[in-house]
Amino acid sequence: MFLVLSCNSNVVYDKYKPIENHQWYSENAINFIVSNKDTISLNNVFINIRNNKNYEFSSLFLITKMEFPSGNQVIDTLEYEMTDSYGNWLGQGFTDIKENKLFYKENVVFYEKGDYKFAIYQATRSSKDIEGKNPLNGITDVGLRIEKVKK
């Protein structure tokens, strides 16, 4: 028990949200609210993605919005590789579900006390779906994880 607790002692936040029917529409944000009291520690922020074999792309495009307690916002467009050059899934897992821990923010300090709001949208499109009307298939869960940087 002690080993399990000591290995995860740097975890500040870790939560997943399921994607209904494994179909993620571009207008459907995955939202997380993280309460912050620590204004001095360095943190790494990760987006965790679980996908199954129905995911049809080799990469994943995301748009993220982080809103500070003061109302200020930071919006990023991110691209992550989901397969290697041979088409093999990246990530961990022995079943059809693969889990990817993707860097979002590295060595960040949350300088404001209060609730930080994170919104994650998918922006992955096929060449036939420029407007994003079709759902992104095969994403089963989206998560947010914050870890204190170990010194």
PDB file of C-alpha atoms in Angstrom:
ATOM      1  CA  MET A   1       0.000   0.000   0.000  1.00  0.00           C
ATOM      2  CA  PHE A   2       2.823   2.418   0.875  1.00  0.00           C
ATOM      3  CA  LEU A   3       4.480   1.878  -2.528  1.00  0.00           C
ATOM      4  CA  VAL A   4       1.274   2.687  -4.391  1.00  0.00           C
ATOM      5  CA  LEU A   5       0.740   5.898  -2.411  1.00  0.00           C
ATOM      6  CA  SER A   6       4.337   7.044  -2.698  1.00  0.00           C
ATOM      7  CA  CYS A   7       4.422   6.468  -6.475  1.00  0.00           C
ATOM      8  CA  ASN A   8       1.361   8.652  -7.032  1.00  0.00           C
ATOM      9  CA  SER A   9       2.112  11.329  -4.444  1.00  0.00           C
ATOM     10  CA  ASN A  10       2.912  13.829  -7.205  1.00  0.00           C
ATOM     11  CA  VAL A  11      -0.573  13.531  -8.784  1.00  0.00           C
ATOM     12  CA  VAL A  12      -2.588  16.718  -8.251  1.00  0.00           C
ATOM     13  CA  TYR A  13      -5.560  15.859 -10.484  1.00  0.00           C
ATOM     14  CA  ASP A  14      -6.516  12.828 -12.572  1.00  0.00           C
ATOM     15  CA  LYS A  15      -9.949  12.419 -14.122  1.00  0.00           C
ATOM     16  CA  TYR A  16     -11.460  10.850 -17.243  1.00  0.00           C
ATOM     17  CA  LYS A  17     -14.702  11.553 -19.062  1.00  0.00           C
ATOM     18  CA  PRO A  18     -16.250   8.933 -21.363  1.00  0.00           C
ATOM     19  CA  ILE A  19     -17.151   9.786 -24.955  1.00  0.00           C
ATOM     20  CA  GLU A  20     -20.728   8.751 -25.664  1.00  0.00           C
ATOM     21  CA  ASN A  21     -20.872   5.911 -28.213  1.00  0.00           C
ATOM     22  CA  HIS A  22     -17.152   6.571 -28.865  1.00  0.00           C
ATOM     23  CA  GLN A  23     -18.183   9.368 -31.257  1.00  0.00           C
ATOM     24  CA  TRP A  24     -16.694  12.765 -30.437  1.00  0.00           C
ATOM     25  CA  TYR A  25     -18.305  15.677 -32.251  1.00  0.00           C
ATOM     26  CA  SER A  26     -16.165  18.771 -32.796  1.00  0.00           C
ATOM     27  CA  GLU A  27     -18.592  21.052 -30.957  1.00  0.00           C
ATOM     28  CA  ASN A  28     -18.642  18.840 -27.841  1.00  0.00           C
ATOM     29  CA  ALA A  29     -16.053  20.083 -25.378  1.00  0.00           C
ATOM     30  CA  ILE A  30     -14.722  17.799 -22.694  1.00  0.00           C
ATOM     31  CA  ASN A  31     -14.613  20.002 -19.599  1.00  0.00           C
ATOM     32  CA  PHE A  32     -12.655  19.764 -16.378  1.00  0.00           C
ATOM     33  CA  ILE A  33     -12.571  22.099 -13.374  1.00  0.00           C
ATOM     34  CA  VAL A  34      -9.469  21.979 -11.197  1.00  0.00           C
ATOM     35  CA  SER A  35      -9.397  23.802  -7.856  1.00  0.00           C
ATOM     36  CA  ASN A  36      -5.980  25.246  -7.119  1.00  0.00           C
ATOM     37  CA  LYS A  37      -4.484  26.356  -3.812  1.00  0.00           C
ATOM     38  CA  ASP A  38      -0.787  25.855  -4.650  1.00  0.00           C
ATOM     39  CA  THR A  39       0.652  28.962  -6.338  1.00  0.00           C
ATOM     40  CA  ILE A  40       4.357  28.030  -6.244  1.00  0.00           C
ATOM     41  CA  SER A  41       4.843  24.432  -7.448  1.00  0.00           C
ATOM     42  CA  LEU A  42       5.854  23.462 -10.975  1.00  0.00           C
ATOM     43  CA  ASN A  43       3.358  21.141 -12.685  1.00  0.00           C
ATOM     44  CA  ASN A  44       3.111  19.079 -15.829  1.00  0.00           C
ATOM     45  CA  VAL A  45      -0.329  18.884 -17.415  1.00  0.00           C
ATOM     46  CA  PHE A  46      -1.285  15.923 -19.605  1.00  0.00           C
ATOM     47  CA  ILE A  47      -4.224  15.112 -21.828  1.00  0.00           C
ATOM     48  CA  ASN A  48      -4.995  11.415 -21.637  1.00  0.00           C
ATOM     49  CA  ILE A  49      -6.696   9.793 -24.598  1.00  0.00           C
ATOM     50  CA  ARG A  50      -8.094   6.282 -24.765  1.00  0.00           C
ATOM     51  CA  ASN A  51      -8.847   5.012 -28.253  1.00  0.00           C
ATOM     52  CA  ASN A  52      -9.968   1.747 -29.744  1.00  0.00           C
ATOM     53  CA  LYS A  53      -9.322   0.137 -33.131  1.00  0.00           C
ATOM     54  CA  ASN A  54     -12.086   2.250 -34.725  1.00  0.00           C
ATOM     55  CA  TYR A  55      -9.896   5.341 -34.573  1.00  0.00           C
ATOM     56  CA  GLU A  56      -9.048   5.933 -38.233  1.00  0.00           C
ATOM     57  CA  PHE A  57      -6.250   8.530 -38.199  1.00  0.00           C
ATOM     58  CA  SER A  58      -2.530   8.440 -37.463  1.00  0.00           C
ATOM     59  CA  SER A  59      -2.664  11.749 -35.590  1.00  0.00           C
ATOM     60  CA  LEU A  60      -5.052  13.688 -33.390  1.00  0.00           C
ATOM     61  CA  PHE A  61      -5.717  17.425 -33.495  1.00  0.00           C
ATOM     62  CA  LEU A  62      -7.080  19.128 -30.391  1.00  0.00           C
ATOM     63  CA  ILE A  63      -8.058  22.654 -29.449  1.00  0.00           C
ATOM     64  CA  THR A  64      -7.678  23.370 -25.747  1.00  0.00           C
ATOM     65  CA  LYS A  65      -8.822  26.259 -23.651  1.00  0.00           C
ATOM     66  CA  MET A  66      -7.510  26.918 -20.153  1.00  0.00           C
ATOM     67  CA  GLU A  67      -9.416  29.586 -18.232  1.00  0.00           C
ATOM     68  CA  PHE A  68      -7.804  31.087 -15.138  1.00  0.00           C
ATOM     69  CA  PRO A  69      -9.804  32.015 -12.015  1.00  0.00           C
ATOM     70  CA  SER A  70      -9.469  35.684 -13.103  1.00  0.00           C
ATOM     71  CA  GLY A  71     -11.188  34.905 -16.428  1.00  0.00           C
ATOM     72  CA  ASN A  72      -8.059  35.142 -18.603  1.00  0.00           C
ATOM     73  CA  GLN A  73      -7.801  32.368 -21.189  1.00  0.00           C
ATOM     74  CA  VAL A  74      -5.106  30.525 -23.097  1.00  0.00           C
ATOM     75  CA  ILE A  75      -6.181  28.681 -26.255  1.00  0.00           C
ATOM     76  CA  ASP A  76      -3.881  26.176 -27.976  1.00  0.00           C
ATOM     77  CA  THR A  77      -4.076  24.025 -31.089  1.00  0.00           C
ATOM     78  CA  LEU A  78      -2.243  20.744 -30.567  1.00  0.00           C
ATOM     79  CA  GLU A  79      -1.261  17.792 -32.746  1.00  0.00           C
ATOM     80  CA  TYR A  80      -0.353  14.364 -31.395  1.00  0.00           C
ATOM     81  CA  GLU A  81       0.863  11.262 -33.215  1.00  0.00           C
ATOM     82  CA  MET A  82      -1.326   8.234 -32.504  1.00  0.00           C
ATOM     83  CA  THR A  83       0.601   5.655 -34.576  1.00  0.00           C
ATOM     84  CA  ASP A  84       4.191   5.031 -35.526  1.00  0.00           C
ATOM     85  CA  SER A  85       5.388   5.199 -39.152  1.00  0.00           C
ATOM     86  CA  TYR A  86       4.235   1.585 -39.682  1.00  0.00           C
ATOM     87  CA  GLY A  87       0.681   2.259 -38.498  1.00  0.00           C
ATOM     88  CA  ASN A  88       1.117   0.582 -35.105  1.00  0.00           C
ATOM     89  CA  TRP A  89      -0.752   2.210 -32.230  1.00  0.00           C
ATOM     90  CA  LEU A  90       1.255   4.244 -29.793  1.00  0.00           C
ATOM     91  CA  GLY A  91       0.225   4.250 -26.164  1.00  0.00           C
ATOM     92  CA  GLN A  92      -0.158   1.588 -23.530  1.00  0.00           C
ATOM     93  CA  GLY A  93      -2.514  -1.364 -23.354  1.00  0.00           C
ATOM     94  CA  PHE A  94      -2.761  -5.011 -24.311  1.00  0.00           C
ATOM     95  CA  THR A  95      -6.385  -4.993 -25.472  1.00  0.00           C
ATOM     96  CA  ASP A  96      -8.102  -3.063 -28.257  1.00  0.00           C
ATOM     97  CA  ILE A  97      -8.018   0.024 -26.013  1.00  0.00           C
ATOM     98  CA  LYS A  98      -4.813   2.076 -26.099  1.00  0.00           C
ATOM     99  CA  GLU A  99      -4.086   4.830 -23.607  1.00  0.00           C
ATOM    100  CA  ASN A 100      -1.941   7.816 -24.569  1.00  0.00           C
ATOM    101  CA  LYS A 101      -0.512  10.257 -22.036  1.00  0.00           C
ATOM    102  CA  LEU A 102       0.101  13.423 -24.056  1.00  0.00           C
ATOM    103  CA  PHE A 103       2.026  16.462 -22.811  1.00  0.00           C
ATOM    104  CA  TYR A 104      -0.129  19.593 -22.773  1.00  0.00           C
ATOM    105  CA  LYS A 105       1.731  22.056 -20.512  1.00  0.00           C
ATOM    106  CA  GLU A 106       5.191  21.477 -19.070  1.00  0.00           C
ATOM    107  CA  ASN A 107       6.680  23.108 -15.960  1.00  0.00           C
ATOM    108  CA  VAL A 108       3.693  25.404 -15.452  1.00  0.00           C
ATOM    109  CA  VAL A 109       2.904  27.259 -12.227  1.00  0.00           C
ATOM    110  CA  PHE A 110      -0.749  28.002 -11.468  1.00  0.00           C
ATOM    111  CA  TYR A 111      -0.210  31.466 -10.002  1.00  0.00           C
ATOM    112  CA  GLU A 112      -3.855  32.144  -9.163  1.00  0.00           C
ATOM    113  CA  LYS A 113      -5.844  30.474  -6.414  1.00  0.00           C
ATOM    114  CA  GLY A 114      -9.263  29.216  -7.409  1.00  0.00           C
ATOM    115  CA  ASP A 115     -10.870  27.156 -10.154  1.00  0.00           C
ATOM    116  CA  TYR A 116      -9.093  26.607 -13.456  1.00  0.00           C
ATOM    117  CA  LYS A 117     -11.406  25.502 -16.264  1.00  0.00           C
ATOM    118  CA  PHE A 118     -10.086  23.274 -19.029  1.00  0.00           C
ATOM    119  CA  ALA A 119     -12.017  22.594 -22.246  1.00  0.00           C
ATOM    120  CA  ILE A 120     -10.782  20.105 -24.845  1.00  0.00           C
ATOM    121  CA  TYR A 121     -12.249  19.943 -28.353  1.00  0.00           C
ATOM    122  CA  GLN A 122     -11.267  17.594 -31.152  1.00  0.00           C
ATOM    123  CA  ALA A 123     -10.320  19.215 -34.455  1.00  0.00           C
ATOM    124  CA  THR A 124      -9.419  16.128 -36.493  1.00  0.00           C
ATOM    125  CA  ARG A 125     -10.943  16.024 -39.966  1.00  0.00           C
ATOM    126  CA  SER A 126     -10.854  13.812 -43.005  1.00  0.00           C
ATOM    127  CA  SER A 127     -10.261  15.513 -46.348  1.00  0.00           C
ATOM    128  CA  LYS A 128     -13.948  14.912 -47.151  1.00  0.00           C
ATOM    129  CA  ASP A 129     -15.168  16.609 -43.941  1.00  0.00           C
ATOM    130  CA  ILE A 130     -13.567  20.052 -43.873  1.00  0.00           C
ATOM    131  CA  GLU A 131     -16.438  21.553 -41.853  1.00  0.00           C
ATOM    132  CA  GLY A 132     -16.214  18.864 -39.142  1.00  0.00           C
ATOM    133  CA  LYS A 133     -19.771  17.593 -39.462  1.00  0.00           C
ATOM    134  CA  ASN A 134     -18.823  13.962 -38.892  1.00  0.00           C
ATOM    135  CA  PRO A 135     -17.879  12.666 -35.434  1.00  0.00           C
ATOM    136  CA  LEU A 136     -14.414  11.430 -34.619  1.00  0.00           C
ATOM    137  CA  ASN A 137     -14.838   7.690 -34.073  1.00  0.00           C
ATOM    138  CA  GLY A 138     -12.859   5.479 -31.750  1.00  0.00           C
ATOM    139  CA  ILE A 139     -12.049   7.848 -28.878  1.00  0.00           C
ATOM    140  CA  THR A 140     -13.472   6.160 -25.792  1.00  0.00           C
ATOM    141  CA  ASP A 141     -12.343   8.507 -22.999  1.00  0.00           C
ATOM    142  CA  VAL A 142     -10.607  11.851 -22.557  1.00  0.00           C
ATOM    143  CA  GLY A 143      -8.748  12.683 -19.388  1.00  0.00           C
ATOM    144  CA  LEU A 144      -6.811  15.454 -17.730  1.00  0.00           C
ATOM    145  CA  ARG A 145      -3.902  14.763 -15.396  1.00  0.00           C
ATOM    146  CA  ILE A 146      -1.797  17.237 -13.455  1.00  0.00           C
ATOM    147  CA  GLU A 147       1.403  16.139 -11.736  1.00  0.00           C
ATOM    148  CA  LYS A 148       3.763  18.119  -9.569  1.00  0.00           C
ATOM    149  CA  VAL A 149       7.244  18.151 -11.061  1.00  0.00           C
ATOM    150  CA  LYS A 150       9.553  16.051  -8.925  1.00  0.00           C
ATOM    151  CA  LYS A 151      12.645  17.890  -7.812  1.00  0.00           C
TER     152      LYS A 151
END
